[in-house]
C-alpha positions as a LaTeX table, in Angstrom:
\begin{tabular}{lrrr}
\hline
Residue & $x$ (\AA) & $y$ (\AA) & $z$ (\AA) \\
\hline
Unk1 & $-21.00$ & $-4.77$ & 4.27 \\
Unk2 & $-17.91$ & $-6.52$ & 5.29 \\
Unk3 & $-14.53$ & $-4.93$ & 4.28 \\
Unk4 & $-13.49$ & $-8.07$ & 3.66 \\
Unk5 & $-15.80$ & $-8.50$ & 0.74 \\
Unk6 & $-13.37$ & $-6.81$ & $-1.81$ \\
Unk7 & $-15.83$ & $-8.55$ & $-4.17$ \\
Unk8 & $-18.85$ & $-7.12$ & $-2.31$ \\
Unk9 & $-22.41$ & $-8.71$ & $-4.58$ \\
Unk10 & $-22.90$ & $-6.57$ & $-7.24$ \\
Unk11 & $-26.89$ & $-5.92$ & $-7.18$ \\
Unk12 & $-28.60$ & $-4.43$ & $-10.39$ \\
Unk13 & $-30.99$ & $-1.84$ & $-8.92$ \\
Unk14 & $-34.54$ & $-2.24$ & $-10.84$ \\
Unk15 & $-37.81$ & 0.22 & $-10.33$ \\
Unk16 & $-40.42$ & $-1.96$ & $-9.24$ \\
Unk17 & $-43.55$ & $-1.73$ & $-11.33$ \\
Unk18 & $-46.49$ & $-2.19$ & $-8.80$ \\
Unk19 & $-44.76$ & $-0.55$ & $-5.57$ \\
Unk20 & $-46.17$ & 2.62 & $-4.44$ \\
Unk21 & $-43.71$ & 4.93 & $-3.73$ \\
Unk22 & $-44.62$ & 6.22 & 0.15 \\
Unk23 & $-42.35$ & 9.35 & $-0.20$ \\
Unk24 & $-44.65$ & 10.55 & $-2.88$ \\
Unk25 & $-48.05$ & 10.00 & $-1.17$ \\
Unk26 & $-50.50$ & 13.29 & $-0.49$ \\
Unk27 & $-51.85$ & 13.86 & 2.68 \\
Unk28 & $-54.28$ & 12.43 & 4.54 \\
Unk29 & $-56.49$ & 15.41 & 3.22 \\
Unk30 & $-56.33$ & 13.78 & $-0.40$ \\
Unk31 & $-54.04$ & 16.26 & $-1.77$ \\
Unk32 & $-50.13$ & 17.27 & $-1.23$ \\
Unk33 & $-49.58$ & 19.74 & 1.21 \\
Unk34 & $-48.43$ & 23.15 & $-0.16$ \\
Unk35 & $-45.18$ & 23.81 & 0.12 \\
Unk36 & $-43.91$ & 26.55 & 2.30 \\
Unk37 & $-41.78$ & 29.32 & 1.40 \\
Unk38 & $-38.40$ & 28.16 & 2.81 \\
Unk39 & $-39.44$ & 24.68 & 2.95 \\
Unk40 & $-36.62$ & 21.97 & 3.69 \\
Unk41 & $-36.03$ & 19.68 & 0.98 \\
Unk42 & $-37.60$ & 17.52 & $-0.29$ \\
Unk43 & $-40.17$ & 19.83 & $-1.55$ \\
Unk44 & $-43.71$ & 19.49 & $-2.24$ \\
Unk45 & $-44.28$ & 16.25 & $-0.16$ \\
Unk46 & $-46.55$ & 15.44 & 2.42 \\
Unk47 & $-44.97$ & 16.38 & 6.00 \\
Unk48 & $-48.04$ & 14.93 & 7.69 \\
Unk49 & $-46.42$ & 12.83 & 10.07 \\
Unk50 & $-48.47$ & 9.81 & 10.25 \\
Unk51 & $-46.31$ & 6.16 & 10.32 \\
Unk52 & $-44.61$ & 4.53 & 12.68 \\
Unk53 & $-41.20$ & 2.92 & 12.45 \\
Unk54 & $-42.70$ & $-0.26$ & 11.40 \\
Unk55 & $-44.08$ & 1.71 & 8.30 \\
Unk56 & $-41.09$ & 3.39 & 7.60 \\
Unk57 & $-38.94$ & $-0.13$ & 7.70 \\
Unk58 & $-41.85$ & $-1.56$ & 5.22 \\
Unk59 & $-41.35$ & 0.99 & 2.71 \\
Unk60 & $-37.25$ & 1.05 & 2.73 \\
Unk61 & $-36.62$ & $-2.33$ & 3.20 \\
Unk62 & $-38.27$ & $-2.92$ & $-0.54$ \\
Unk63 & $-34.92$ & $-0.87$ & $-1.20$ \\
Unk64 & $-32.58$ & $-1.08$ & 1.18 \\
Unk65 & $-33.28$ & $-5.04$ & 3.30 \\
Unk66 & $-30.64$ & $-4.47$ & 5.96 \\
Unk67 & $-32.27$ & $-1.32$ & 7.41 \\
Unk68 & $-33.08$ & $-1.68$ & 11.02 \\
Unk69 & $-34.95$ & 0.24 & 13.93 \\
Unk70 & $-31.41$ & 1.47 & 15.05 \\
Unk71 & $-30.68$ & 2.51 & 11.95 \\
Unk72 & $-33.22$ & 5.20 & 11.79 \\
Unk73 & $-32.10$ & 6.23 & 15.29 \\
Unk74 & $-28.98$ & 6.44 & 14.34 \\
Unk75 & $-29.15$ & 9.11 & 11.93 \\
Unk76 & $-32.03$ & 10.61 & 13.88 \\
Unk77 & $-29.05$ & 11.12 & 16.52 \\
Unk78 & $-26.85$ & 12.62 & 13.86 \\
Unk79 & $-29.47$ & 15.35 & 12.79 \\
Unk80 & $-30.44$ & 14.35 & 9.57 \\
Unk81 & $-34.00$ & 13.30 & 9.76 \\
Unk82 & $-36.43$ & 14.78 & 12.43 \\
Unk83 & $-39.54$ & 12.73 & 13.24 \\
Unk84 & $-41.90$ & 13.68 & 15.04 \\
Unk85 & $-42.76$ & 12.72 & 18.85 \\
Unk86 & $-46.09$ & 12.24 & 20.28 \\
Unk87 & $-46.69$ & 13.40 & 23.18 \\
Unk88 & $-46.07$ & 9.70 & 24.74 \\
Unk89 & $-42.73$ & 9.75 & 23.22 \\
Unk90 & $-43.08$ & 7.61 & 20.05 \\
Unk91 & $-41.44$ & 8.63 & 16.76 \\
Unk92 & $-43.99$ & 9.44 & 13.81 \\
Unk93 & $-42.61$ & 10.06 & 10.00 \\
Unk94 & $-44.08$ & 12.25 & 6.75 \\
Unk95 & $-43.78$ & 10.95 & 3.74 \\
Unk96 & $-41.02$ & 13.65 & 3.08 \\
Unk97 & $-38.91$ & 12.40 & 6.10 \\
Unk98 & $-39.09$ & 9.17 & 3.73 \\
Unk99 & $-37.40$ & 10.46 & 1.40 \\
Unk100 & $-34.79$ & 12.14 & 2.70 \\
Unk101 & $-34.15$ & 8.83 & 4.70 \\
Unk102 & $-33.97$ & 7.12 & 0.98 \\
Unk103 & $-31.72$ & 10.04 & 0.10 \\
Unk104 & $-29.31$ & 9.31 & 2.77 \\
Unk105 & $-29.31$ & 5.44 & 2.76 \\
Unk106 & $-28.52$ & 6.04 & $-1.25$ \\
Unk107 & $-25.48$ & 8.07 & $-1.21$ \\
Unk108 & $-24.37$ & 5.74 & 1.41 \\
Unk109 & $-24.73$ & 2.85 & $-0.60$ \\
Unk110 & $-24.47$ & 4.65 & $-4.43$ \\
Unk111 & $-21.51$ & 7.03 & $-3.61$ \\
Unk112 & $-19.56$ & 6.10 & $-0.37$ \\
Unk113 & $-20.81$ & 9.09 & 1.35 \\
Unk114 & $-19.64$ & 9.58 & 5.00 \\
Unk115 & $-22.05$ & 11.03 & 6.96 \\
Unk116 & $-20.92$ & 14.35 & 7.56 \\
Unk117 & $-20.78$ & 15.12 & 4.11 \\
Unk118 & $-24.28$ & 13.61 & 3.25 \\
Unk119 & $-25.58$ & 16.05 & 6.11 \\
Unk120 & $-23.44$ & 19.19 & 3.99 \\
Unk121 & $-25.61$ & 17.89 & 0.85 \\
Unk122 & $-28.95$ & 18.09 & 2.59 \\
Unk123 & $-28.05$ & 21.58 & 4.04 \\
Unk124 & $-27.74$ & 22.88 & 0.41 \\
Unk125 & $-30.83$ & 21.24 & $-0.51$ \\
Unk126 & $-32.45$ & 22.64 & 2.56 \\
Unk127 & $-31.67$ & 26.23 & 1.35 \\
Unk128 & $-31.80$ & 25.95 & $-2.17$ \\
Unk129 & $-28.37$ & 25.86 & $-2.97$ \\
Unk130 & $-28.77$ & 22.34 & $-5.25$ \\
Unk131 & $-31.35$ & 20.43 & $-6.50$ \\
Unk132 & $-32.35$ & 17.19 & $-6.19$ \\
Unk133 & $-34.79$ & 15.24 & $-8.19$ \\
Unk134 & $-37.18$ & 12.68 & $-5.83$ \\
Unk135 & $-37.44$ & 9.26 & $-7.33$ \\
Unk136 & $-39.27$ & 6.04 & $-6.71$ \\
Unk137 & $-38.10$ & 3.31 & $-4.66$ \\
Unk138 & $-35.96$ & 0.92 & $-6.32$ \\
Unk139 & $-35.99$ & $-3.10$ & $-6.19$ \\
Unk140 & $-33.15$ & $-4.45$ & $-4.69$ \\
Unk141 & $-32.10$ & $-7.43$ & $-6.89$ \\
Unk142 & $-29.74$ & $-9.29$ & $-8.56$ \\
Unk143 & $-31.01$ & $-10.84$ & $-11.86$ \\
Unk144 & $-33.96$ & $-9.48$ & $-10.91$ \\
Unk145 & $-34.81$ & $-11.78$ & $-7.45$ \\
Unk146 & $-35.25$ & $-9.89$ & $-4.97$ \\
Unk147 & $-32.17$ & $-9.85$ & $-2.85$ \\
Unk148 & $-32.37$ & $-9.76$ & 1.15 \\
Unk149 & $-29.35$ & $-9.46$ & 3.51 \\
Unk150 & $-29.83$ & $-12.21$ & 5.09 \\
Unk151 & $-30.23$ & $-14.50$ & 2.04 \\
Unk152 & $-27.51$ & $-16.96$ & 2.49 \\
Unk153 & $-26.67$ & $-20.31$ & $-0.50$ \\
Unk154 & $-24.97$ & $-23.55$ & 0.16 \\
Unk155 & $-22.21$ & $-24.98$ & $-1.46$ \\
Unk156 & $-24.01$ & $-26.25$ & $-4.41$ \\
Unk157 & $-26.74$ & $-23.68$ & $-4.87$ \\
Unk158 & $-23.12$ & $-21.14$ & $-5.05$ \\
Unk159 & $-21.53$ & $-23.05$ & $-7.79$ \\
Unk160 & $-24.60$ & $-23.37$ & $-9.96$ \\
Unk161 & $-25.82$ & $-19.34$ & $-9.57$ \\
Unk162 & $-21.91$ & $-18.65$ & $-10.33$ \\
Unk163 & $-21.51$ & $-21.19$ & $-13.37$ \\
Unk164 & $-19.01$ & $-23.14$ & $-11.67$ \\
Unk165 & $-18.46$ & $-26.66$ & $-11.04$ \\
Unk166 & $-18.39$ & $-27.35$ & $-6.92$ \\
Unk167 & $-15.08$ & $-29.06$ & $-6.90$ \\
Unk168 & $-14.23$ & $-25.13$ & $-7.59$ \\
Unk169 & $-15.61$ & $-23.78$ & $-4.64$ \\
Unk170 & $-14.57$ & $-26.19$ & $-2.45$ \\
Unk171 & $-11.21$ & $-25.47$ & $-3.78$ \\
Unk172 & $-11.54$ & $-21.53$ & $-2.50$ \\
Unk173 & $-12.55$ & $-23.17$ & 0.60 \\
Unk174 & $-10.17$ & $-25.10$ & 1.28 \\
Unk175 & $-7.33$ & $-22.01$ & 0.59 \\
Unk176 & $-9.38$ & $-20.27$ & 2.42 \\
Unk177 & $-10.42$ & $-17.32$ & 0.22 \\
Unk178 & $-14.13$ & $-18.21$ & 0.99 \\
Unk179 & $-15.28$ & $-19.03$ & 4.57 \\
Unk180 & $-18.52$ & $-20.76$ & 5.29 \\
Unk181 & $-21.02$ & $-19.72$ & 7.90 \\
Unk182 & $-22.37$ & $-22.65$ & 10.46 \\
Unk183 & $-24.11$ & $-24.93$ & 8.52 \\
Unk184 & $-22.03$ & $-24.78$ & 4.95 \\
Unk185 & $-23.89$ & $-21.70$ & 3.75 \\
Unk186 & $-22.64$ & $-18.64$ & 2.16 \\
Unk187 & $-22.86$ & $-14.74$ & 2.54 \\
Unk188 & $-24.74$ & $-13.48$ & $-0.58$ \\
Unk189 & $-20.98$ & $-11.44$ & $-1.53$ \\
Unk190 & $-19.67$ & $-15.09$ & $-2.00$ \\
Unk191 & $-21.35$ & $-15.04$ & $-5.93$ \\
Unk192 & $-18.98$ & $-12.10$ & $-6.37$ \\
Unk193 & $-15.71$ & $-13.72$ & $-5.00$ \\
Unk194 & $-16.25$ & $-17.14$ & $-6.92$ \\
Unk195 & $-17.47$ & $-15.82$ & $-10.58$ \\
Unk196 & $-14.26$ & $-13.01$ & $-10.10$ \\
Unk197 & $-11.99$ & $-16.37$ & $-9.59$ \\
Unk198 & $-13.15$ & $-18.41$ & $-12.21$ \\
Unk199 & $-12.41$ & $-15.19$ & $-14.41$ \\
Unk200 & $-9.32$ & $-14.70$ & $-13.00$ \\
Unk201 & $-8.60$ & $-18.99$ & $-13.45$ \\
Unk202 & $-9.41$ & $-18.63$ & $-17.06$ \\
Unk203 & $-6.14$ & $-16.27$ & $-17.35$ \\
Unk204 & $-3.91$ & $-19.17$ & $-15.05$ \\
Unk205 & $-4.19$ & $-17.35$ & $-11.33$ \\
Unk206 & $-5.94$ & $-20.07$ & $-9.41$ \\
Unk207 & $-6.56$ & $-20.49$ & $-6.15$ \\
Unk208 & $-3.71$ & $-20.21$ & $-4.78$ \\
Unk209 & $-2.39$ & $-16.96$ & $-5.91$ \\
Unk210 & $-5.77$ & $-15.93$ & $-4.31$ \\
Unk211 & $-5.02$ & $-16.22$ & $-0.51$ \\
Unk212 & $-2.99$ & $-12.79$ & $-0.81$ \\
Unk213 & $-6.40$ & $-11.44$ & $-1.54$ \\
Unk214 & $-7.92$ & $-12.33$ & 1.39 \\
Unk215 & $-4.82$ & $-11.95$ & 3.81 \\
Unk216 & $-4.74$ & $-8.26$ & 2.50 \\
Unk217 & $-8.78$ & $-7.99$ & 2.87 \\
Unk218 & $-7.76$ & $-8.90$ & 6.52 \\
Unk219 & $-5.39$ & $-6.87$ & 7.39 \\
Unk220 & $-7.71$ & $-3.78$ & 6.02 \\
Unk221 & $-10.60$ & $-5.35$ & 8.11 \\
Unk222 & $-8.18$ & $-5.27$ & 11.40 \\
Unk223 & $-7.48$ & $-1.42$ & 10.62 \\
Unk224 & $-11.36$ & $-1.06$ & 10.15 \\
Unk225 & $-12.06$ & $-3.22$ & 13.44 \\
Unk226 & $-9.69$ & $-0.49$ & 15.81 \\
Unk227 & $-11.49$ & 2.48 & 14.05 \\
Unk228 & $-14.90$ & 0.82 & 15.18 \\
Unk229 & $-13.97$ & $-0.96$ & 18.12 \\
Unk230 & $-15.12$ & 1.76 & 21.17 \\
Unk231 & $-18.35$ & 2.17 & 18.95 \\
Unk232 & $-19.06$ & $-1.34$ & 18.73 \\
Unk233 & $-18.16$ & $-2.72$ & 22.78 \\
Unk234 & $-21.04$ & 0.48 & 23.80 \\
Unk235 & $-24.19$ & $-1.37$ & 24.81 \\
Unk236 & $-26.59$ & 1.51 & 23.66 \\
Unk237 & $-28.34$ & 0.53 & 20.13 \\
Unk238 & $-27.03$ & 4.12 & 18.59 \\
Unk239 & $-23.65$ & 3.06 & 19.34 \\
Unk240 & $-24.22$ & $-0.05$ & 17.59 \\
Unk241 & $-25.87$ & 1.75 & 15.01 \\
Unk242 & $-22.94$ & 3.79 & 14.21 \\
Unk243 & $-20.19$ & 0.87 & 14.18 \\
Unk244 & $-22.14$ & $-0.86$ & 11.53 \\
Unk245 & $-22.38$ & 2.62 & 9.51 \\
Unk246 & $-18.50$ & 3.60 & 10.21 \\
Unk247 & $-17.53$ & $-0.10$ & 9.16 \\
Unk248 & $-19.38$ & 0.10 & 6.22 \\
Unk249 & $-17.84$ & 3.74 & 5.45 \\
Unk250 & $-14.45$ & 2.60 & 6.07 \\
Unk251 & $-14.84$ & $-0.92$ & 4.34 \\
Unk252 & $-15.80$ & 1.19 & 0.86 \\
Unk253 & $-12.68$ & 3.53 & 1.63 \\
Unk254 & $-10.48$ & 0.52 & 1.89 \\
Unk255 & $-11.60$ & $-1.11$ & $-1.53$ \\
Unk256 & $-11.55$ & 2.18 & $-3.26$ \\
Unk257 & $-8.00$ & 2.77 & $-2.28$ \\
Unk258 & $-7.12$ & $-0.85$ & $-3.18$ \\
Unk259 & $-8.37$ & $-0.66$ & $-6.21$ \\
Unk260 & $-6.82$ & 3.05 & $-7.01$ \\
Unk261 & $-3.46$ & 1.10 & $-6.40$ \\
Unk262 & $-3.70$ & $-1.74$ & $-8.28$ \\
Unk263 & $-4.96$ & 0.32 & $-11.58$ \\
Unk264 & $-2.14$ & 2.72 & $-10.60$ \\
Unk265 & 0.50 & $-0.72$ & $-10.25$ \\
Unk266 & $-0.75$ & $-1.92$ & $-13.62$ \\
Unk267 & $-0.54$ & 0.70 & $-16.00$ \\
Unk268 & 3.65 & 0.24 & $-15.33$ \\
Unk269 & 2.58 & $-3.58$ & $-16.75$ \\
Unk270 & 0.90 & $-2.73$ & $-19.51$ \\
Unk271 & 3.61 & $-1.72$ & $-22.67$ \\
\hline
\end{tabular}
């Protein structure tokens, strides 16, 4: 997620009808394992460790598209998932360790979650201290397509999926509240940005009351980029790893507190 995507896509979060769900699959024995007396959480799930990281990828990425290899070592690294290693060093997964990976990516995504805290919430789960339902993977869509993090629009495929004439986004291009990648095409948060400014044009801010928005999304991305910075210039794929998930954590913090202070600046409008 960028931080500077104060309109970050908006994605309505659908079950999908005809997916199985691999956290919820028995063992290769044909039924669920038995669950052992202090058994971590999630409970009741196959701990079989039988799939790769390719497998793993296949059934998140239904959910969550912009999950990667590194990812998964990641928060291996930070102690909240434990695969298990063959004895020629490759990384096998249960179905539970599924889970708990779907778990994690979710209050990242859902809640804002740093790390640390998500690793406090699986510690209670692990002992009993909460509860916490399992539930079937979830379609990642808007409108119901299928949305993938790569999935990038052009100029006139954006104005059409937002309702807008293209005159109007190449007006927030031009003031340059929306940047184009090579090529003329647009980061999927770009919907968000141009249906929140022809909202915000039907009450007379146009476009060019909007380039505060985007100098101040900058300057919080700039704070964002020192915080990351000796994470990100590490050549090791963990490092990497845990830019991207620090950026993404901090990005969330940034539009939470901007948008604390604005309700907080408006109720002083408002007789």
């Amino acid at each position: 997620m960028s931080p500077a995507s104060g309109g970050r896509a908006r994605r309505h979060v659908d079950e999908v009808p005809d997916v199985p769900d691999v956290a919820q699959e028995p063992s290769r024995s044909g039924a669920p394992d038995e669950p052992a007396a202090h058994e971590p959480w999630p409970r009741g799930l196959s701990r079989r460790a039988s799939m790769r990281i390719s497998d793993v990828l296949a059934a998140l990425q239904i959910e969550f598209p912009a999950v990667t290899p590194s990812k998964l070592r990641f928060l291996e690294e930070q102690g909240l998932v434990e695969p298990v290693r063959t004895p020629a060093g490759y990384r096998q997964y249960s179905p539970a360790d599924i889970e708990r990976l779907r778990f994690v990516l979710r209050q990242q995504r859902d809640r804002y979650m740093p790390l640390r805290v998500i690793g406090e919430r699986l510690a209670a789960l692990d002992a009993g201290e909460e509860d916490e339902p399992t539930s079937r993977a979830r379609l990642a869509a808007t409108d119901g397509v299928l949305q993938r993090a790569d999935e990038r629009v052009g100029a006139a495929a954006l104005a059409q999926e937002s309702g807008v004439e293209a005159e109007f986004v190449a007006e927030l291009v031009a003031a340059g509240v929306l940047v184009a990648r090579p090529g003329g095409t647009f980061e999927p948060w770009a919907r968000e940005v141009v249906t929140t400014a022809a909202a915000l044009a039907e009450h007379g801010i146009d476009v060019r009351h909007l380039r505060q928005f985007r100098q101040a999304a900058e300057r919080q991305a700039d704070l964002v980029d020192q915080v990351v910075a000796p994470w990100r210039g590490q050549r090791n794929a963990s490092s990497r790893a845990h830019a991207a998930t620090l950026a993404a954590e901090l990005g969330e913090l940034c539009a939470r507190m901007h948008t604390a202070l604005v309700r907080a600046a408006v109720t002083d409008v408002a007789p």
